[in-house]
PDB file of C-alpha atoms in Angstrom:
ATOM      1  CA  UNK A   1      63.005 101.132  95.922  1.00  0.00           C
ATOM      2  CA  UNK A   2      61.341  99.991  98.749  1.00  0.00           C
ATOM      3  CA  UNK A   3      58.836  96.892  99.334  1.00  0.00           C
ATOM      4  CA  UNK A   4      57.035  96.034 102.435  1.00  0.00           C
ATOM      5  CA  UNK A   5      54.915  92.447 103.039  1.00  0.00           C
ATOM      6  CA  UNK A   6      53.749  91.589 106.008  1.00  0.00           C
ATOM      7  CA  UNK A   7      51.663  88.232 106.445  1.00  0.00           C
ATOM      8  CA  UNK A   8      50.487  86.951 110.025  1.00  0.00           C
ATOM      9  CA  UNK A   9      53.548  86.687 112.240  1.00  0.00           C
ATOM     10  CA  UNK A  10      55.972  87.261 109.269  1.00  0.00           C
ATOM     11  CA  UNK A  11      57.336  90.450 108.151  1.00  0.00           C
ATOM     12  CA  UNK A  12      59.665  91.265 105.060  1.00  0.00           C
ATOM     13  CA  UNK A  13      60.956  94.795 104.172  1.00  0.00           C
ATOM     14  CA  UNK A  14      63.513  95.309 101.090  1.00  0.00           C
ATOM     15  CA  UNK A  15      65.465  98.197  99.845  1.00  0.00           C
ATOM     16  CA  UNK A  16      67.777  99.028  96.907  1.00  0.00           C
ATOM     17  CA  UNK A  17      69.885 102.190  96.175  1.00  0.00           C
ATOM     18  CA  UNK A  18      71.815 103.345  93.566  1.00  0.00           C
ATOM     19  CA  UNK A  19      74.554 105.643  94.115  1.00  0.00           C
ATOM     20  CA  UNK A  20      77.423 107.759  92.462  1.00  0.00           C
ATOM     21  CA  UNK A  21      79.569 110.698  94.705  1.00  0.00           C
ATOM     22  CA  UNK A  22      81.981 113.057  93.377  1.00  0.00           C
ATOM     23  CA  UNK A  23      84.198 115.288  95.315  1.00  0.00           C
ATOM     24  CA  UNK A  24      86.791 117.444  93.973  1.00  0.00           C
ATOM     25  CA  UNK A  25      89.854 118.470  96.772  1.00  0.00           C
ATOM     26  CA  UNK A  26      89.056 116.014  99.139  1.00  0.00           C
ATOM     27  CA  UNK A  27      90.788 115.508 102.463  1.00  0.00           C
ATOM     28  CA  UNK A  28      91.567 111.994 103.229  1.00  0.00           C
ATOM     29  CA  UNK A  29      93.459 110.384 105.980  1.00  0.00           C
ATOM     30  CA  UNK A  30      96.434 108.200 104.477  1.00  0.00           C
ATOM     31  CA  UNK A  31      98.228 105.838 106.206  1.00  0.00           C
ATOM     32  CA  UNK A  32     101.688 106.165 106.830  1.00  0.00           C
ATOM     33  CA  UNK A  33     102.207 103.280 108.926  1.00  0.00           C
ATOM     34  CA  UNK A  34     100.795 100.464 111.379  1.00  0.00           C
ATOM     35  CA  UNK A  35     100.354 103.478 113.946  1.00  0.00           C
ATOM     36  CA  UNK A  36     100.490 106.643 111.832  1.00  0.00           C
ATOM     37  CA  UNK A  37      98.249 108.621 109.427  1.00  0.00           C
ATOM     38  CA  UNK A  38      98.291 112.008 107.923  1.00  0.00           C
ATOM     39  CA  UNK A  39      95.640 114.318 106.074  1.00  0.00           C
ATOM     40  CA  UNK A  40      96.311 114.729 102.424  1.00  0.00           C
ATOM     41  CA  UNK A  41      94.502 116.446  99.380  1.00  0.00           C
ATOM     42  CA  UNK A  42      92.998 114.190  97.156  1.00  0.00           C
ATOM     43  CA  UNK A  43      92.157 115.875  93.798  1.00  0.00           C
ATOM     44  CA  UNK A  44      89.155 113.878  92.479  1.00  0.00           C
ATOM     45  CA  UNK A  45      87.807 110.941  94.888  1.00  0.00           C
ATOM     46  CA  UNK A  46      84.592 109.479  93.061  1.00  0.00           C
ATOM     47  CA  UNK A  47      82.727 106.201  94.412  1.00  0.00           C
ATOM     48  CA  UNK A  48      79.658 104.517  92.534  1.00  0.00           C
ATOM     49  CA  UNK A  49      77.854 101.323  93.958  1.00  0.00           C
ATOM     50  CA  UNK A  50      74.732  99.952  95.316  1.00  0.00           C
ATOM     51  CA  UNK A  51      72.762  98.995  98.586  1.00  0.00           C
ATOM     52  CA  UNK A  52      70.532  95.834  99.253  1.00  0.00           C
ATOM     53  CA  UNK A  53      68.877  95.851 102.830  1.00  0.00           C
ATOM     54  CA  UNK A  54      66.637  92.991 103.683  1.00  0.00           C
ATOM     55  CA  UNK A  55      65.269  92.697 106.929  1.00  0.00           C
ATOM     56  CA  UNK A  56      62.809  89.933 108.435  1.00  0.00           C
ATOM     57  CA  UNK A  57      60.999  89.851 111.497  1.00  0.00           C
ATOM     58  CA  UNK A  58      58.921  86.396 112.869  1.00  0.00           C
ATOM     59  CA  UNK A  59      57.362  86.813 116.224  1.00  0.00           C
ATOM     60  CA  UNK A  60      60.521  87.077 118.596  1.00  0.00           C
ATOM     61  CA  UNK A  61      63.125  86.871 116.126  1.00  0.00           C
ATOM     62  CA  UNK A  62      64.782  89.813 113.820  1.00  0.00           C
ATOM     63  CA  UNK A  63      67.247  89.816 111.552  1.00  0.00           C
ATOM     64  CA  UNK A  64      68.572  92.123 109.321  1.00  0.00           C
ATOM     65  CA  UNK A  65      71.111  92.095 106.493  1.00  0.00           C
ATOM     66  CA  UNK A  66      72.810  94.698 104.373  1.00  0.00           C
ATOM     67  CA  UNK A  67      74.867  94.349 101.515  1.00  0.00           C
ATOM     68  CA  UNK A  68      76.663  97.399 100.009  1.00  0.00           C
ATOM     69  CA  UNK A  69      79.190  96.939  96.943  1.00  0.00           C
ATOM     70  CA  UNK A  70      81.293 100.509  96.471  1.00  0.00           C
ATOM     71  CA  UNK A  71      83.873 101.162  93.750  1.00  0.00           C
ATOM     72  CA  UNK A  72      86.390 103.775  94.826  1.00  0.00           C
ATOM     73  CA  UNK A  73      88.401 105.720  92.309  1.00  0.00           C
ATOM     74  CA  UNK A  74      91.188 107.841  94.182  1.00  0.00           C
ATOM     75  CA  UNK A  75      92.337 110.500  91.430  1.00  0.00           C
ATOM     76  CA  UNK A  76      96.249 109.735  91.934  1.00  0.00           C
ATOM     77  CA  UNK A  77      98.124 110.017  88.682  1.00  0.00           C
ATOM     78  CA  UNK A  78      99.946 107.048  89.400  1.00  0.00           C
ATOM     79  CA  UNK A  79      96.449 104.877  89.614  1.00  0.00           C
ATOM     80  CA  UNK A  80      94.122 103.813  86.615  1.00  0.00           C
ATOM     81  CA  UNK A  81      91.232 105.392  85.983  1.00  0.00           C
ATOM     82  CA  UNK A  82      89.281 102.711  86.885  1.00  0.00           C
ATOM     83  CA  UNK A  83      86.901 101.738  90.092  1.00  0.00           C
ATOM     84  CA  UNK A  84      88.146  99.434  92.951  1.00  0.00           C
ATOM     85  CA  UNK A  85      85.298  97.608  94.064  1.00  0.00           C
ATOM     86  CA  UNK A  86      84.697  96.337  97.665  1.00  0.00           C
ATOM     87  CA  UNK A  87      81.757  94.613  99.157  1.00  0.00           C
ATOM     88  CA  UNK A  88      80.732  94.962 102.869  1.00  0.00           C
ATOM     89  CA  UNK A  89      77.767  92.686 104.610  1.00  0.00           C
ATOM     90  CA  UNK A  90      76.101  93.802 107.958  1.00  0.00           C
ATOM     91  CA  UNK A  91      74.252  91.203 109.566  1.00  0.00           C
ATOM     92  CA  UNK A  92      72.531  91.495 112.928  1.00  0.00           C
ATOM     93  CA  UNK A  93      70.029  88.932 114.341  1.00  0.00           C
ATOM     94  CA  UNK A  94      67.975  89.536 117.392  1.00  0.00           C
ATOM     95  CA  UNK A  95      66.369  87.595 119.421  1.00  0.00           C
ATOM     96  CA  UNK A  96      63.640  88.544 122.409  1.00  0.00           C
ATOM     97  CA  UNK A  97      62.709  86.628 125.208  1.00  0.00           C
ATOM     98  CA  UNK A  98      59.681  88.292 126.549  1.00  0.00           C
ATOM     99  CA  UNK A  99      58.838  86.687 129.757  1.00  0.00           C
ATOM    100  CA  UNK A 100      62.649  87.510 131.156  1.00  0.00           C
ATOM    101  CA  UNK A 101      62.570  90.826 129.617  1.00  0.00           C
ATOM    102  CA  UNK A 102      65.762  90.336 127.970  1.00  0.00           C
ATOM    103  CA  UNK A 103      67.014  90.982 124.441  1.00  0.00           C
ATOM    104  CA  UNK A 104      70.241  89.028 122.938  1.00  0.00           C
ATOM    105  CA  UNK A 105      71.989  90.870 119.961  1.00  0.00           C
ATOM    106  CA  UNK A 106      74.705  89.899 117.410  1.00  0.00           C
ATOM    107  CA  UNK A 107      76.388  92.518 115.127  1.00  0.00           C
ATOM    108  CA  UNK A 108      78.388  91.079 112.347  1.00  0.00           C
ATOM    109  CA  UNK A 109      80.485  93.722 110.222  1.00  0.00           C
ATOM    110  CA  UNK A 110      82.656  91.948 107.432  1.00  0.00           C
ATOM    111  CA  UNK A 111      84.741  93.960 104.931  1.00  0.00           C
ATOM    112  CA  UNK A 112      86.095  92.657 101.849  1.00  0.00           C
ATOM    113  CA  UNK A 113      89.584  93.868 100.001  1.00  0.00           C
ATOM    114  CA  UNK A 114      89.779  97.783 100.497  1.00  0.00           C
ATOM    115  CA  UNK A 115      92.034 100.158  98.569  1.00  0.00           C
ATOM    116  CA  UNK A 116      93.109 103.166 100.643  1.00  0.00           C
ATOM    117  CA  UNK A 117      95.582 106.188  99.943  1.00  0.00           C
ATOM    118  CA  UNK A 118      99.200 105.528 101.257  1.00  0.00           C
ATOM    119  CA  UNK A 119     101.938 107.748 101.378  1.00  0.00           C
ATOM    120  CA  UNK A 120     105.719 107.038 101.467  1.00  0.00           C
ATOM    121  CA  UNK A 121     107.372 108.924 104.144  1.00  0.00           C
ATOM    122  CA  UNK A 122     110.666 109.057 102.551  1.00  0.00           C
ATOM    123  CA  UNK A 123     109.635 110.325  99.485  1.00  0.00           C
ATOM    124  CA  UNK A 124     106.466 111.980 100.510  1.00  0.00           C
ATOM    125  CA  UNK A 125     104.898 110.095  97.228  1.00  0.00           C
ATOM    126  CA  UNK A 126     101.109 108.930  97.402  1.00  0.00           C
ATOM    127  CA  UNK A 127     100.154 105.581  96.357  1.00  0.00           C
ATOM    128  CA  UNK A 128      97.229 102.806  96.563  1.00  0.00           C
ATOM    129  CA  UNK A 129      97.557 100.334  99.463  1.00  0.00           C
ATOM    130  CA  UNK A 130      95.023  97.207  99.309  1.00  0.00           C
ATOM    131  CA  UNK A 131      93.700  96.184 103.016  1.00  0.00           C
ATOM    132  CA  UNK A 132      92.840  92.534 103.492  1.00  0.00           C
ATOM    133  CA  UNK A 133      89.093  91.582 104.318  1.00  0.00           C
ATOM    134  CA  UNK A 134      87.818  91.394 107.926  1.00  0.00           C
ATOM    135  CA  UNK A 135      85.373  90.543 110.399  1.00  0.00           C
ATOM    136  CA  UNK A 136      84.294  92.113 113.623  1.00  0.00           C
ATOM    137  CA  UNK A 137      81.192  90.722 115.500  1.00  0.00           C
ATOM    138  CA  UNK A 138      79.975  92.396 118.793  1.00  0.00           C
ATOM    139  CA  UNK A 139      77.819  90.765 120.942  1.00  0.00           C
ATOM    140  CA  UNK A 140      75.409  92.206 123.605  1.00  0.00           C
ATOM    141  CA  UNK A 141      72.329  91.475 126.574  1.00  0.00           C
ATOM    142  CA  UNK A 142      70.119  93.722 127.197  1.00  0.00           C
ATOM    143  CA  UNK A 143      68.026  93.166 130.731  1.00  0.00           C
ATOM    144  CA  UNK A 144      65.099  95.271 131.599  1.00  0.00           C
ATOM    145  CA  UNK A 145      64.093  95.260 135.767  1.00  0.00           C
ATOM    146  CA  UNK A 146      62.469  96.605 138.316  1.00  0.00           C
ATOM    147  CA  UNK A 147      59.143  97.365 136.548  1.00  0.00           C
ATOM    148  CA  UNK A 148      61.677  98.365 133.647  1.00  0.00           C
ATOM    149  CA  UNK A 149      62.473 101.525 134.972  1.00  0.00           C
ATOM    150  CA  UNK A 150      66.435  99.846 135.218  1.00  0.00           C
ATOM    151  CA  UNK A 151      67.876  99.059 131.916  1.00  0.00           C
ATOM    152  CA  UNK A 152      71.473  97.216 132.078  1.00  0.00           C
ATOM    153  CA  UNK A 153      73.187  95.965 128.837  1.00  0.00           C
ATOM    154  CA  UNK A 154      76.401  94.153 128.838  1.00  0.00           C
ATOM    155  CA  UNK A 155      78.501  92.897 125.718  1.00  0.00           C
ATOM    156  CA  UNK A 156      82.103  92.906 124.636  1.00  0.00           C
ATOM    157  CA  UNK A 157      82.923  94.173 121.258  1.00  0.00           C
ATOM    158  CA  UNK A 158      85.506  92.442 118.642  1.00  0.00           C
ATOM    159  CA  UNK A 159      84.711  88.945 119.432  1.00  0.00           C
ATOM    160  CA  UNK A 160      87.249  87.750 116.984  1.00  0.00           C
ATOM    161  CA  UNK A 161      89.881  90.181 118.430  1.00  0.00           C
ATOM    162  CA  UNK A 162      91.299  91.641 115.717  1.00  0.00           C
ATOM    163  CA  UNK A 163      93.494  94.248 115.770  1.00  0.00           C
ATOM    164  CA  UNK A 164      95.967  94.214 112.773  1.00  0.00           C
ATOM    165  CA  UNK A 165      95.070  93.835 108.974  1.00  0.00           C
ATOM    166  CA  UNK A 166      97.351  93.222 106.190  1.00  0.00           C
ATOM    167  CA  UNK A 167      97.984  96.093 103.895  1.00  0.00           C
ATOM    168  CA  UNK A 168      99.820  95.380 100.357  1.00  0.00           C
ATOM    169  CA  UNK A 169     101.320  98.367  98.824  1.00  0.00           C
ATOM    170  CA  UNK A 170     101.203  99.271  95.181  1.00  0.00           C
ATOM    171  CA  UNK A 171     102.665 101.561  92.762  1.00  0.00           C
ATOM    172  CA  UNK A 172     101.484 101.758  89.208  1.00  0.00           C
ATOM    173  CA  UNK A 173     101.133  97.555  88.549  1.00  0.00           C
ATOM    174  CA  UNK A 174     104.046  96.586  90.771  1.00  0.00           C
ATOM    175  CA  UNK A 175     103.658  95.550  94.101  1.00  0.00           C
ATOM    176  CA  UNK A 176     105.957  97.429  96.541  1.00  0.00           C
ATOM    177  CA  UNK A 177     105.869  95.837 100.160  1.00  0.00           C
ATOM    178  CA  UNK A 178     103.407  94.698 103.004  1.00  0.00           C
ATOM    179  CA  UNK A 179     102.485  96.677 106.570  1.00  0.00           C
ATOM    180  CA  UNK A 180     100.282  95.628 109.304  1.00  0.00           C
ATOM    181  CA  UNK A 181      97.548  98.095 109.964  1.00  0.00           C
ATOM    182  CA  UNK A 182      96.156  98.517 113.462  1.00  0.00           C
ATOM    183  CA  UNK A 183      92.453  99.335 113.108  1.00  0.00           C
ATOM    184  CA  UNK A 184      91.483  97.959 116.674  1.00  0.00           C
ATOM    185  CA  UNK A 185      92.517  97.748 120.132  1.00  0.00           C
ATOM    186  CA  UNK A 186      91.222  94.407 120.239  1.00  0.00           C
ATOM    187  CA  UNK A 187      88.441  92.735 122.161  1.00  0.00           C
ATOM    188  CA  UNK A 188      86.323  95.091 124.834  1.00  0.00           C
ATOM    189  CA  UNK A 189      83.970  94.624 127.348  1.00  0.00           C
ATOM    190  CA  UNK A 190      81.307  96.907 127.925  1.00  0.00           C
ATOM    191  CA  UNK A 191      78.115  97.108 130.783  1.00  0.00           C
ATOM    192  CA  UNK A 192      75.877 100.694 130.657  1.00  0.00           C
ATOM    193  CA  UNK A 193      73.018 100.665 132.954  1.00  0.00           C
ATOM    194  CA  UNK A 194      70.170 103.270 132.662  1.00  0.00           C
ATOM    195  CA  UNK A 195      67.766 103.994 135.097  1.00  0.00           C
ATOM    196  CA  UNK A 196      64.269 105.766 134.150  1.00  0.00           C
ATOM    197  CA  UNK A 197      63.200 108.106 136.749  1.00  0.00           C
ATOM    198  CA  UNK A 198      60.253 109.465 135.352  1.00  0.00           C
ATOM    199  CA  UNK A 199      58.215 106.945 133.788  1.00  0.00           C
TER     200      UNK A 199
END
């Protein structure tokens, strides 16, 4: 489902999607420890869920909001035959300053609690791990120079400096333990310079 509407300086775009996927004998990257992972075969992997996207713009301001709610079934023998649902929010505000040829972008990505497959290195058995919710935020500035031939983009990724996320390990209905999983090297800075020779 998609719907577009505009009036004066305002514009809205809405979309709604429903999905279902099933993969037999899926090759999945499974967690071994904080800095270790390996590939394993998952006999039955299914996802079901919905995705809602809303975009709004007014003059030099643009806002995009996406919400995904996805259920995952890993097909492990020790896991219950049910979908484990996890939400995800993606929010992207953007502001243009035409008089200065400048655009400021913010990218916010929030992940809800997510179930993954975990392998016990001692026994080789597969089980379910639940990763705690976390958010990632990026910020960038884009400036046009030299009659818009030169484009300079600078900013930082992972503004909140998220490095490790706690995962709780489950086997059946019993909690085993918790580990800290590395998901990012931390906050990083970047700059990109592009020059258009032929315009």
